Amino acid sequence: MARARSTVGAYLGLTKTRIIEQLLVVTVPAMFLAQRGIPSVWLIIATLLGGALAAASAHALNCVVDADIDKVMKRTARRPLAKGQVPPRNALIFGLVLGVLSSVWLGLTTNWLAAALSVAAIAFYVLVYTLLLKRRTSQNIVWGGAAGCMPVVIGWAAVTGTVEWPALVMFAIIFFWTPPHFWALAMRYREDYAAAGVPMLPVVATPVQVSRRIVAYSWVMFVVTLALLPVTSWIYAAVAVLGGAWFVISAHRLHHDIVAGDEVSPMKLFHLSNMYLCLLFAAIAVDAAIGLPVLGLPF
């Protein structure tokens, strides 16, 4: 019995469940905004299950490809493949099966556009980010992060059967949020990435250069969040403005401290970024569920 639990735990470890939770947090608000209300409970459950299977597939396949560097990095040394708990062949089959299940499930329970988008997300994460970009360029997380933006588009498509501009705005919000979020983490684990030969930006650039880019992406992200104002009410507007200001000020504070040579803790920005994204998308969900009049275009 203990062995069975250990095996199940190892396969669950391949899926990186904590990251899946974050992906699902943004899916539901996207569905609420697409519905401009609360979608059916069944549709929400079906979409979340399909999205979780797709994310689990991508993460399992990522673990197969990155098994060698996971062994080197302290942060990832406890992953199942790095510890030899799961044979690589089994992990590969597991990841592929999850991918097939996710696309078939989404196709049958939501629509085939959502299913196709889930396949595209898996393929992009594994083939473009993991295999092509991660070990070759410091821009890896910038472009590779697009895979993590797909849940909002999948959620929108599951409700409407289309992809409309608000879904693309939410995609862009996460796209520009990802670099500040991840670079803060990579600053903390710079030595890990350097030892593994992964050219994350903090490995190949100075701390000042990294923090300057964090500030730049934070500002762009903040501006992009305002593009949702025409389809939301004052509830979202308040959170977007105040939360965005909080994020940008924190990014500037990190940059200021680095330039001044003070001791810094980039993980503060990392944790703040998680909280910010959750609050922002919670505001989208609440805004849509309450159904207050939208602000509309200013002209």
PDB file of C-alpha atoms in Angstrom:
ATOM      1  CA  MET A   1       0.000   0.000   0.000  1.00  0.00           C
ATOM      2  CA  ALA A   2       2.796   2.383   0.893  1.00  0.00           C
ATOM      3  CA  ARG A   3       4.521   1.578  -2.407  1.00  0.00           C
ATOM      4  CA  ALA A   4       1.336   2.295  -4.348  1.00  0.00           C
ATOM      5  CA  ARG A   5       0.957   5.653  -2.610  1.00  0.00           C
ATOM      6  CA  SER A   6       4.589   6.451  -3.387  1.00  0.00           C
ATOM      7  CA  THR A   7       4.086   5.603  -7.067  1.00  0.00           C
ATOM      8  CA  VAL A   8       0.933   7.694  -7.330  1.00  0.00           C
ATOM      9  CA  GLY A   9       2.710  10.565  -5.586  1.00  0.00           C
ATOM     10  CA  ALA A  10       5.606  10.324  -8.021  1.00  0.00           C
ATOM     11  CA  TYR A  11       3.343  10.545 -11.063  1.00  0.00           C
ATOM     12  CA  LEU A  12       1.473  13.457  -9.499  1.00  0.00           C
ATOM     13  CA  GLY A  13       4.831  15.116  -8.940  1.00  0.00           C
ATOM     14  CA  LEU A  14       5.435  15.027 -12.693  1.00  0.00           C
ATOM     15  CA  THR A  15       2.385  17.228 -13.235  1.00  0.00           C
ATOM     16  CA  LYS A  16       3.577  20.134 -11.019  1.00  0.00           C
ATOM     17  CA  THR A  17       0.198  20.519  -9.335  1.00  0.00           C
ATOM     18  CA  ARG A  18       0.978  23.915  -7.759  1.00  0.00           C
ATOM     19  CA  ILE A  19       1.450  25.481 -11.181  1.00  0.00           C
ATOM     20  CA  ILE A  20      -1.776  23.863 -12.401  1.00  0.00           C
ATOM     21  CA  GLU A  21      -3.664  25.545  -9.564  1.00  0.00           C
ATOM     22  CA  GLN A  22      -2.444  28.941 -10.723  1.00  0.00           C
ATOM     23  CA  LEU A  23      -3.431  28.221 -14.333  1.00  0.00           C
ATOM     24  CA  LEU A  24      -6.933  27.234 -13.283  1.00  0.00           C
ATOM     25  CA  VAL A  25      -7.283  30.394 -11.163  1.00  0.00           C
ATOM     26  CA  VAL A  26      -7.236  32.500 -14.347  1.00  0.00           C
ATOM     27  CA  THR A  27      -9.448  30.157 -16.388  1.00  0.00           C
ATOM     28  CA  VAL A  28     -12.652  30.629 -14.383  1.00  0.00           C
ATOM     29  CA  PRO A  29     -12.612  34.466 -14.490  1.00  0.00           C
ATOM     30  CA  ALA A  30     -12.083  34.306 -18.256  1.00  0.00           C
ATOM     31  CA  MET A  31     -15.169  32.102 -18.498  1.00  0.00           C
ATOM     32  CA  PHE A  32     -17.186  34.499 -16.328  1.00  0.00           C
ATOM     33  CA  LEU A  33     -16.196  37.454 -18.508  1.00  0.00           C
ATOM     34  CA  ALA A  34     -17.004  35.527 -21.683  1.00  0.00           C
ATOM     35  CA  GLN A  35     -20.452  34.675 -20.289  1.00  0.00           C
ATOM     36  CA  ARG A  36     -20.844  38.127 -18.710  1.00  0.00           C
ATOM     37  CA  GLY A  37     -22.216  36.165 -15.802  1.00  0.00           C
ATOM     38  CA  ILE A  38     -21.800  32.705 -14.331  1.00  0.00           C
ATOM     39  CA  PRO A  39     -21.531  29.820 -16.841  1.00  0.00           C
ATOM     40  CA  SER A  40     -23.097  26.461 -16.087  1.00  0.00           C
ATOM     41  CA  VAL A  41     -21.381  24.540 -13.312  1.00  0.00           C
ATOM     42  CA  TRP A  42     -20.943  21.573 -15.632  1.00  0.00           C
ATOM     43  CA  LEU A  43     -19.137  23.687 -18.239  1.00  0.00           C
ATOM     44  CA  ILE A  44     -16.825  25.120 -15.590  1.00  0.00           C
ATOM     45  CA  ILE A  45     -15.988  21.658 -14.240  1.00  0.00           C
ATOM     46  CA  ALA A  46     -15.465  20.217 -17.720  1.00  0.00           C
ATOM     47  CA  THR A  47     -13.179  23.073 -18.747  1.00  0.00           C
ATOM     48  CA  LEU A  48     -11.154  22.963 -15.539  1.00  0.00           C
ATOM     49  CA  LEU A  49     -10.687  19.208 -15.776  1.00  0.00           C
ATOM     50  CA  GLY A  50      -9.631  19.438 -19.403  1.00  0.00           C
ATOM     51  CA  GLY A  51      -7.306  22.327 -18.651  1.00  0.00           C
ATOM     52  CA  ALA A  52      -5.775  20.493 -15.696  1.00  0.00           C
ATOM     53  CA  LEU A  53      -5.127  17.414 -17.856  1.00  0.00           C
ATOM     54  CA  ALA A  54      -3.530  19.578 -20.570  1.00  0.00           C
ATOM     55  CA  ALA A  55      -1.277  21.369 -18.071  1.00  0.00           C
ATOM     56  CA  ALA A  56      -0.364  18.069 -16.420  1.00  0.00           C
ATOM     57  CA  SER A  57       0.555  16.651 -19.825  1.00  0.00           C
ATOM     58  CA  ALA A  58       2.791  19.609 -20.673  1.00  0.00           C
ATOM     59  CA  HIS A  59       4.522  19.488 -17.294  1.00  0.00           C
ATOM     60  CA  ALA A  60       5.113  15.727 -17.421  1.00  0.00           C
ATOM     61  CA  LEU A  61       6.646  16.000 -20.899  1.00  0.00           C
ATOM     62  CA  ASN A  62       8.725  18.958 -19.703  1.00  0.00           C
ATOM     63  CA  CYS A  63      10.068  16.793 -16.866  1.00  0.00           C
ATOM     64  CA  VAL A  64      11.140  14.153 -19.396  1.00  0.00           C
ATOM     65  CA  VAL A  65      13.058  16.661 -21.508  1.00  0.00           C
ATOM     66  CA  ASP A  66      14.574  18.490 -18.528  1.00  0.00           C
ATOM     67  CA  ALA A  67      15.446  15.445 -16.406  1.00  0.00           C
ATOM     68  CA  ASP A  68      19.191  16.077 -16.829  1.00  0.00           C
ATOM     69  CA  ILE A  69      19.136  19.676 -15.618  1.00  0.00           C
ATOM     70  CA  ASP A  70      16.581  18.924 -12.901  1.00  0.00           C
ATOM     71  CA  LYS A  71      19.199  16.640 -11.316  1.00  0.00           C
ATOM     72  CA  VAL A  72      21.694  19.519 -11.178  1.00  0.00           C
ATOM     73  CA  MET A  73      19.421  22.216  -9.781  1.00  0.00           C
ATOM     74  CA  LYS A  74      18.681  22.199  -6.046  1.00  0.00           C
ATOM     75  CA  ARG A  75      15.208  23.631  -6.652  1.00  0.00           C
ATOM     76  CA  THR A  76      14.229  20.719  -8.899  1.00  0.00           C
ATOM     77  CA  ALA A  77      16.407  17.885  -7.611  1.00  0.00           C
ATOM     78  CA  ARG A  78      13.443  16.313  -5.793  1.00  0.00           C
ATOM     79  CA  ARG A  79      11.328  15.909  -8.921  1.00  0.00           C
ATOM     80  CA  PRO A  80      10.384  12.281  -9.685  1.00  0.00           C
ATOM     81  CA  LEU A  81      12.583  11.793 -12.755  1.00  0.00           C
ATOM     82  CA  ALA A  82      15.557  13.503 -11.114  1.00  0.00           C
ATOM     83  CA  LYS A  83      15.247  11.077  -8.184  1.00  0.00           C
ATOM     84  CA  GLY A  84      14.686   8.065 -10.448  1.00  0.00           C
ATOM     85  CA  GLN A  85      11.202   7.388  -9.060  1.00  0.00           C
ATOM     86  CA  VAL A  86       9.642   7.097 -12.522  1.00  0.00           C
ATOM     87  CA  PRO A  87      11.295   5.574 -15.641  1.00  0.00           C
ATOM     88  CA  PRO A  88      11.625   8.178 -18.451  1.00  0.00           C
ATOM     89  CA  ARG A  89       9.688   5.961 -20.883  1.00  0.00           C
ATOM     90  CA  ASN A  90       6.780   5.675 -18.457  1.00  0.00           C
ATOM     91  CA  ALA A  91       6.788   9.439 -17.866  1.00  0.00           C
ATOM     92  CA  LEU A  92       6.735  10.059 -21.622  1.00  0.00           C
ATOM     93  CA  ILE A  93       3.767   7.739 -22.137  1.00  0.00           C
ATOM     94  CA  PHE A  94       2.020   9.259 -19.118  1.00  0.00           C
ATOM     95  CA  GLY A  95       2.429  12.767 -20.520  1.00  0.00           C
ATOM     96  CA  LEU A  96       1.237  11.808 -24.005  1.00  0.00           C
ATOM     97  CA  VAL A  97      -1.807   9.947 -22.662  1.00  0.00           C
ATOM     98  CA  LEU A  98      -2.770  12.956 -20.536  1.00  0.00           C
ATOM     99  CA  GLY A  99      -2.503  15.166 -23.603  1.00  0.00           C
ATOM    100  CA  VAL A 100      -4.786  12.933 -25.652  1.00  0.00           C
ATOM    101  CA  LEU A 101      -7.284  12.678 -22.792  1.00  0.00           C
ATOM    102  CA  SER A 102      -7.374  16.457 -22.330  1.00  0.00           C
ATOM    103  CA  SER A 103      -8.054  17.203 -25.996  1.00  0.00           C
ATOM    104  CA  VAL A 104     -10.697  14.482 -26.387  1.00  0.00           C
ATOM    105  CA  TRP A 105     -12.394  15.491 -23.127  1.00  0.00           C
ATOM    106  CA  LEU A 106     -12.507  19.189 -24.035  1.00  0.00           C
ATOM    107  CA  GLY A 107     -13.712  18.402 -27.538  1.00  0.00           C
ATOM    108  CA  LEU A 108     -16.575  16.229 -26.315  1.00  0.00           C
ATOM    109  CA  THR A 109     -17.633  18.320 -23.325  1.00  0.00           C
ATOM    110  CA  THR A 110     -16.981  21.910 -24.498  1.00  0.00           C
ATOM    111  CA  ASN A 111     -16.041  22.382 -28.160  1.00  0.00           C
ATOM    112  CA  TRP A 112     -13.256  21.434 -30.537  1.00  0.00           C
ATOM    113  CA  LEU A 113     -11.800  24.938 -30.652  1.00  0.00           C
ATOM    114  CA  ALA A 114     -11.020  24.722 -26.937  1.00  0.00           C
ATOM    115  CA  ALA A 115      -9.587  21.247 -27.544  1.00  0.00           C
ATOM    116  CA  ALA A 116      -7.365  22.489 -30.387  1.00  0.00           C
ATOM    117  CA  LEU A 117      -6.116  25.372 -28.257  1.00  0.00           C
ATOM    118  CA  SER A 118      -5.184  22.933 -25.474  1.00  0.00           C
ATOM    119  CA  VAL A 119      -3.151  20.850 -27.930  1.00  0.00           C
ATOM    120  CA  ALA A 120      -1.443  24.011 -29.195  1.00  0.00           C
ATOM    121  CA  ALA A 121      -0.579  25.023 -25.617  1.00  0.00           C
ATOM    122  CA  ILE A 122       0.984  21.630 -24.876  1.00  0.00           C
ATOM    123  CA  ALA A 123       2.948  21.626 -28.129  1.00  0.00           C
ATOM    124  CA  PHE A 124       4.187  25.187 -27.608  1.00  0.00           C
ATOM    125  CA  TYR A 125       5.325  24.542 -24.043  1.00  0.00           C
ATOM    126  CA  VAL A 126       7.172  21.338 -24.883  1.00  0.00           C
ATOM    127  CA  LEU A 127       8.470  21.959 -28.402  1.00  0.00           C
ATOM    128  CA  VAL A 128       9.037  25.717 -28.436  1.00  0.00           C
ATOM    129  CA  TYR A 129       9.838  26.605 -24.817  1.00  0.00           C
ATOM    130  CA  THR A 130      11.414  23.440 -23.425  1.00  0.00           C
ATOM    131  CA  LEU A 131      13.198  22.078 -26.509  1.00  0.00           C
ATOM    132  CA  LEU A 132      13.926  25.192 -28.567  1.00  0.00           C
ATOM    133  CA  LEU A 133      14.225  28.222 -26.289  1.00  0.00           C
ATOM    134  CA  LYS A 134      15.002  27.268 -22.694  1.00  0.00           C
ATOM    135  CA  ARG A 135      18.643  26.251 -23.163  1.00  0.00           C
ATOM    136  CA  ARG A 136      19.436  28.630 -26.029  1.00  0.00           C
ATOM    137  CA  THR A 137      18.343  32.175 -25.173  1.00  0.00           C
ATOM    138  CA  SER A 138      17.736  34.473 -22.235  1.00  0.00           C
ATOM    139  CA  GLN A 139      14.435  35.360 -23.916  1.00  0.00           C
ATOM    140  CA  ASN A 140      13.231  31.830 -23.154  1.00  0.00           C
ATOM    141  CA  ILE A 141      10.656  32.748 -20.542  1.00  0.00           C
ATOM    142  CA  VAL A 142       9.437  35.779 -22.487  1.00  0.00           C
ATOM    143  CA  TRP A 143       8.265  33.844 -25.525  1.00  0.00           C
ATOM    144  CA  GLY A 144       7.937  30.475 -23.861  1.00  0.00           C
ATOM    145  CA  GLY A 145       5.624  32.012 -21.287  1.00  0.00           C
ATOM    146  CA  ALA A 146       2.939  32.271 -23.972  1.00  0.00           C
ATOM    147  CA  ALA A 147       1.955  28.686 -23.167  1.00  0.00           C
ATOM    148  CA  GLY A 148       0.976  29.758 -19.663  1.00  0.00           C
ATOM    149  CA  CYS A 149      -1.313  32.420 -21.130  1.00  0.00           C
ATOM    150  CA  MET A 150      -3.440  29.908 -23.025  1.00  0.00           C
ATOM    151  CA  PRO A 151      -5.859  28.918 -20.191  1.00  0.00           C
ATOM    152  CA  VAL A 152      -7.714  32.232 -20.471  1.00  0.00           C
ATOM    153  CA  VAL A 153      -8.160  31.759 -24.210  1.00  0.00           C
ATOM    154  CA  ILE A 154      -9.262  28.142 -23.710  1.00  0.00           C
ATOM    155  CA  GLY A 155     -11.754  29.230 -21.040  1.00  0.00           C
ATOM    156  CA  TRP A 156     -13.165  31.925 -23.311  1.00  0.00           C
ATOM    157  CA  ALA A 157     -13.425  29.507 -26.235  1.00  0.00           C
ATOM    158  CA  ALA A 158     -15.152  26.903 -24.056  1.00  0.00           C
ATOM    159  CA  VAL A 159     -17.950  29.409 -23.329  1.00  0.00           C
ATOM    160  CA  THR A 160     -18.297  31.182 -26.675  1.00  0.00           C
ATOM    161  CA  GLY A 161     -16.813  28.834 -29.272  1.00  0.00           C
ATOM    162  CA  THR A 162     -14.722  31.782 -30.486  1.00  0.00           C
ATOM    163  CA  VAL A 163     -11.652  33.828 -29.503  1.00  0.00           C
ATOM    164  CA  GLU A 164     -12.494  37.521 -29.133  1.00  0.00           C
ATOM    165  CA  TRP A 165     -10.406  40.545 -28.225  1.00  0.00           C
ATOM    166  CA  PRO A 166     -10.995  40.494 -24.421  1.00  0.00           C
ATOM    167  CA  ALA A 167      -9.525  36.974 -24.372  1.00  0.00           C
ATOM    168  CA  LEU A 168      -6.466  38.275 -26.197  1.00  0.00           C
ATOM    169  CA  VAL A 169      -6.142  41.139 -23.699  1.00  0.00           C
ATOM    170  CA  MET A 170      -6.171  38.659 -20.798  1.00  0.00           C
ATOM    171  CA  PHE A 171      -3.590  36.607 -22.714  1.00  0.00           C
ATOM    172  CA  ALA A 172      -1.420  39.734 -23.019  1.00  0.00           C
ATOM    173  CA  ILE A 173      -1.789  40.563 -19.323  1.00  0.00           C
ATOM    174  CA  ILE A 174      -0.355  37.186 -18.342  1.00  0.00           C
ATOM    175  CA  PHE A 175       2.238  37.382 -21.129  1.00  0.00           C
ATOM    176  CA  PHE A 176       3.727  40.617 -19.779  1.00  0.00           C
ATOM    177  CA  TRP A 177       3.248  39.547 -16.144  1.00  0.00           C
ATOM    178  CA  THR A 178       5.304  36.372 -16.636  1.00  0.00           C
ATOM    179  CA  PRO A 179       8.805  37.886 -17.106  1.00  0.00           C
ATOM    180  CA  PRO A 180       8.782  40.017 -13.911  1.00  0.00           C
ATOM    181  CA  HIS A 181       7.271  37.073 -12.038  1.00  0.00           C
ATOM    182  CA  PHE A 182       9.779  34.511 -13.261  1.00  0.00           C
ATOM    183  CA  TRP A 183      12.864  36.712 -13.385  1.00  0.00           C
ATOM    184  CA  ALA A 184      12.365  37.507  -9.702  1.00  0.00           C
ATOM    185  CA  LEU A 185      12.399  33.761  -9.015  1.00  0.00           C
ATOM    186  CA  ALA A 186      15.390  33.245 -11.305  1.00  0.00           C
ATOM    187  CA  MET A 187      17.333  35.948  -9.435  1.00  0.00           C
ATOM    188  CA  ARG A 188      16.876  33.925  -6.272  1.00  0.00           C
ATOM    189  CA  TYR A 189      18.011  30.700  -7.979  1.00  0.00           C
ATOM    190  CA  ARG A 190      20.615  32.210 -10.274  1.00  0.00           C
ATOM    191  CA  GLU A 191      23.351  29.788  -9.193  1.00  0.00           C
ATOM    192  CA  ASP A 192      21.054  26.842  -9.871  1.00  0.00           C
ATOM    193  CA  TYR A 193      20.384  27.917 -13.445  1.00  0.00           C
ATOM    194  CA  ALA A 194      24.045  28.770 -14.008  1.00  0.00           C
ATOM    195  CA  ALA A 195      25.133  25.322 -12.793  1.00  0.00           C
ATOM    196  CA  ALA A 196      22.644  23.700 -15.154  1.00  0.00           C
ATOM    197  CA  GLY A 197      23.764  25.824 -18.084  1.00  0.00           C
ATOM    198  CA  VAL A 198      20.341  27.421 -18.555  1.00  0.00           C
ATOM    199  CA  PRO A 199      20.723  31.046 -19.769  1.00  0.00           C
ATOM    200  CA  MET A 200      17.935  32.603 -17.741  1.00  0.00           C
ATOM    201  CA  LEU A 201      18.273  36.385 -17.835  1.00  0.00           C
ATOM    202  CA  PRO A 202      19.741  36.714 -14.292  1.00  0.00           C
ATOM    203  CA  VAL A 203      22.501  34.287 -15.347  1.00  0.00           C
ATOM    204  CA  VAL A 204      23.638  36.275 -18.394  1.00  0.00           C
ATOM    205  CA  ALA A 205      22.807  39.842 -17.307  1.00  0.00           C
ATOM    206  CA  THR A 206      23.691  42.007 -14.333  1.00  0.00           C
ATOM    207  CA  PRO A 207      21.155  42.462 -11.516  1.00  0.00           C
ATOM    208  CA  VAL A 208      20.639  46.085 -12.611  1.00  0.00           C
ATOM    209  CA  GLN A 209      19.861  45.009 -16.179  1.00  0.00           C
ATOM    210  CA  VAL A 210      17.421  42.385 -14.918  1.00  0.00           C
ATOM    211  CA  SER A 211      15.606  44.751 -12.563  1.00  0.00           C
ATOM    212  CA  ARG A 212      15.403  47.389 -15.298  1.00  0.00           C
ATOM    213  CA  ARG A 213      13.617  44.902 -17.544  1.00  0.00           C
ATOM    214  CA  ILE A 214      11.363  43.875 -14.673  1.00  0.00           C
ATOM    215  CA  VAL A 215      10.303  47.505 -14.329  1.00  0.00           C
ATOM    216  CA  ALA A 216       9.710  47.845 -18.066  1.00  0.00           C
ATOM    217  CA  TYR A 217       7.556  44.719 -18.332  1.00  0.00           C
ATOM    218  CA  SER A 218       5.646  45.709 -15.183  1.00  0.00           C
ATOM    219  CA  TRP A 219       4.684  49.020 -16.746  1.00  0.00           C
ATOM    220  CA  VAL A 220       3.589  47.382 -19.999  1.00  0.00           C
ATOM    221  CA  MET A 221       1.543  44.835 -18.058  1.00  0.00           C
ATOM    222  CA  PHE A 222      -0.148  47.621 -16.090  1.00  0.00           C
ATOM    223  CA  VAL A 223      -1.081  49.504 -19.251  1.00  0.00           C
ATOM    224  CA  VAL A 224      -2.439  46.331 -20.864  1.00  0.00           C
ATOM    225  CA  THR A 225      -4.713  45.657 -17.872  1.00  0.00           C
ATOM    226  CA  LEU A 226      -6.460  48.953 -18.620  1.00  0.00           C
ATOM    227  CA  ALA A 227      -7.506  47.647 -22.036  1.00  0.00           C
ATOM    228  CA  LEU A 228     -10.188  45.565 -20.290  1.00  0.00           C
ATOM    229  CA  LEU A 229     -11.941  48.652 -18.908  1.00  0.00           C
ATOM    230  CA  PRO A 230     -14.456  48.883 -21.808  1.00  0.00           C
ATOM    231  CA  VAL A 231     -15.910  45.460 -20.906  1.00  0.00           C
ATOM    232  CA  THR A 232     -15.748  45.761 -17.115  1.00  0.00           C
ATOM    233  CA  SER A 233     -17.133  48.025 -14.392  1.00  0.00           C
ATOM    234  CA  TRP A 234     -15.595  50.162 -11.672  1.00  0.00           C
ATOM    235  CA  ILE A 235     -14.890  47.023  -9.590  1.00  0.00           C
ATOM    236  CA  TYR A 236     -12.253  45.751 -12.001  1.00  0.00           C
ATOM    237  CA  ALA A 237     -11.061  49.280 -12.730  1.00  0.00           C
ATOM    238  CA  ALA A 238     -10.303  49.920  -9.058  1.00  0.00           C
ATOM    239  CA  VAL A 239      -8.366  46.682  -8.618  1.00  0.00           C
ATOM    240  CA  ALA A 240      -6.514  47.108 -11.929  1.00  0.00           C
ATOM    241  CA  VAL A 241      -5.395  50.648 -11.098  1.00  0.00           C
ATOM    242  CA  LEU A 242      -4.559  50.168  -7.420  1.00  0.00           C
ATOM    243  CA  GLY A 243      -3.119  46.666  -7.831  1.00  0.00           C
ATOM    244  CA  GLY A 244      -1.143  47.683 -10.888  1.00  0.00           C
ATOM    245  CA  ALA A 245       0.298  50.675  -9.063  1.00  0.00           C
ATOM    246  CA  TRP A 246       1.263  48.384  -6.178  1.00  0.00           C
ATOM    247  CA  PHE A 247       3.046  46.022  -8.572  1.00  0.00           C
ATOM    248  CA  VAL A 248       4.861  48.768 -10.472  1.00  0.00           C
ATOM    249  CA  ILE A 249       5.987  50.516  -7.285  1.00  0.00           C
ATOM    250  CA  SER A 250       7.321  47.204  -5.944  1.00  0.00           C
ATOM    251  CA  ALA A 251       9.253  46.630  -9.184  1.00  0.00           C
ATOM    252  CA  HIS A 252      10.734  50.141  -8.961  1.00  0.00           C
ATOM    253  CA  ARG A 253      11.647  49.545  -5.322  1.00  0.00           C
ATOM    254  CA  LEU A 254      13.526  46.364  -6.268  1.00  0.00           C
ATOM    255  CA  HIS A 255      15.390  48.217  -9.021  1.00  0.00           C
ATOM    256  CA  HIS A 256      16.217  51.136  -6.706  1.00  0.00           C
ATOM    257  CA  ASP A 257      17.616  48.851  -4.013  1.00  0.00           C
ATOM    258  CA  ILE A 258      19.742  46.950  -6.534  1.00  0.00           C
ATOM    259  CA  VAL A 259      21.151  50.171  -8.015  1.00  0.00           C
ATOM    260  CA  ALA A 260      21.862  51.455  -4.501  1.00  0.00           C
ATOM    261  CA  GLY A 261      23.705  48.260  -3.645  1.00  0.00           C
ATOM    262  CA  ASP A 262      21.324  47.439  -0.810  1.00  0.00           C
ATOM    263  CA  GLU A 263      20.438  43.903   0.193  1.00  0.00           C
ATOM    264  CA  VAL A 264      17.428  42.769  -1.827  1.00  0.00           C
ATOM    265  CA  SER A 265      14.926  39.932  -1.662  1.00  0.00           C
ATOM    266  CA  PRO A 266      13.554  39.324  -5.176  1.00  0.00           C
ATOM    267  CA  MET A 267      11.266  36.622  -3.794  1.00  0.00           C
ATOM    268  CA  LYS A 268       9.139  39.391  -2.270  1.00  0.00           C
ATOM    269  CA  LEU A 269       8.254  40.512  -5.787  1.00  0.00           C
ATOM    270  CA  PHE A 270       7.733  36.903  -6.841  1.00  0.00           C
ATOM    271  CA  HIS A 271       5.209  36.257  -4.078  1.00  0.00           C
ATOM    272  CA  LEU A 272       3.587  39.643  -4.627  1.00  0.00           C
ATOM    273  CA  SER A 273       3.186  38.827  -8.334  1.00  0.00           C
ATOM    274  CA  ASN A 274       1.244  35.672  -7.478  1.00  0.00           C
ATOM    275  CA  MET A 275      -1.042  37.595  -5.155  1.00  0.00           C
ATOM    276  CA  TYR A 276      -1.516  40.383  -7.698  1.00  0.00           C
ATOM    277  CA  LEU A 277      -2.542  38.035 -10.509  1.00  0.00           C
ATOM    278  CA  CYS A 278      -5.021  36.228  -8.276  1.00  0.00           C
ATOM    279  CA  LEU A 279      -6.574  39.521  -7.137  1.00  0.00           C
ATOM    280  CA  LEU A 280      -6.763  40.920 -10.657  1.00  0.00           C
ATOM    281  CA  PHE A 281      -8.523  37.853 -12.069  1.00  0.00           C
ATOM    282  CA  ALA A 282     -10.739  37.555  -9.008  1.00  0.00           C
ATOM    283  CA  ALA A 283     -11.848  41.104  -9.779  1.00  0.00           C
ATOM    284  CA  ILE A 284     -12.672  40.039 -13.345  1.00  0.00           C
ATOM    285  CA  ALA A 285     -14.799  37.168 -12.023  1.00  0.00           C
ATOM    286  CA  VAL A 286     -16.622  39.259  -9.411  1.00  0.00           C
ATOM    287  CA  ASP A 287     -17.167  42.070 -11.894  1.00  0.00           C
ATOM    288  CA  ALA A 288     -18.740  39.726 -14.453  1.00  0.00           C
ATOM    289  CA  ALA A 289     -20.793  37.809 -11.870  1.00  0.00           C
ATOM    290  CA  ILE A 290     -22.344  40.953 -10.375  1.00  0.00           C
ATOM    291  CA  GLY A 291     -23.072  42.351 -13.806  1.00  0.00           C
ATOM    292  CA  LEU A 292     -22.752  46.076 -13.139  1.00  0.00           C
ATOM    293  CA  PRO A 293     -22.854  48.385 -16.191  1.00  0.00           C
ATOM    294  CA  VAL A 294     -19.557  48.312 -18.044  1.00  0.00           C
ATOM    295  CA  LEU A 295     -17.482  51.459 -18.422  1.00  0.00           C
ATOM    296  CA  GLY A 296     -17.476  51.185 -22.209  1.00  0.00           C
ATOM    297  CA  LEU A 297     -15.303  53.117 -24.609  1.00  0.00           C
ATOM    298  CA  PRO A 298     -14.472  56.736 -23.724  1.00  0.00           C
ATOM    299  CA  PHE A 299     -15.648  57.944 -27.124  1.00  0.00           C
TER     300      PHE A 299
END
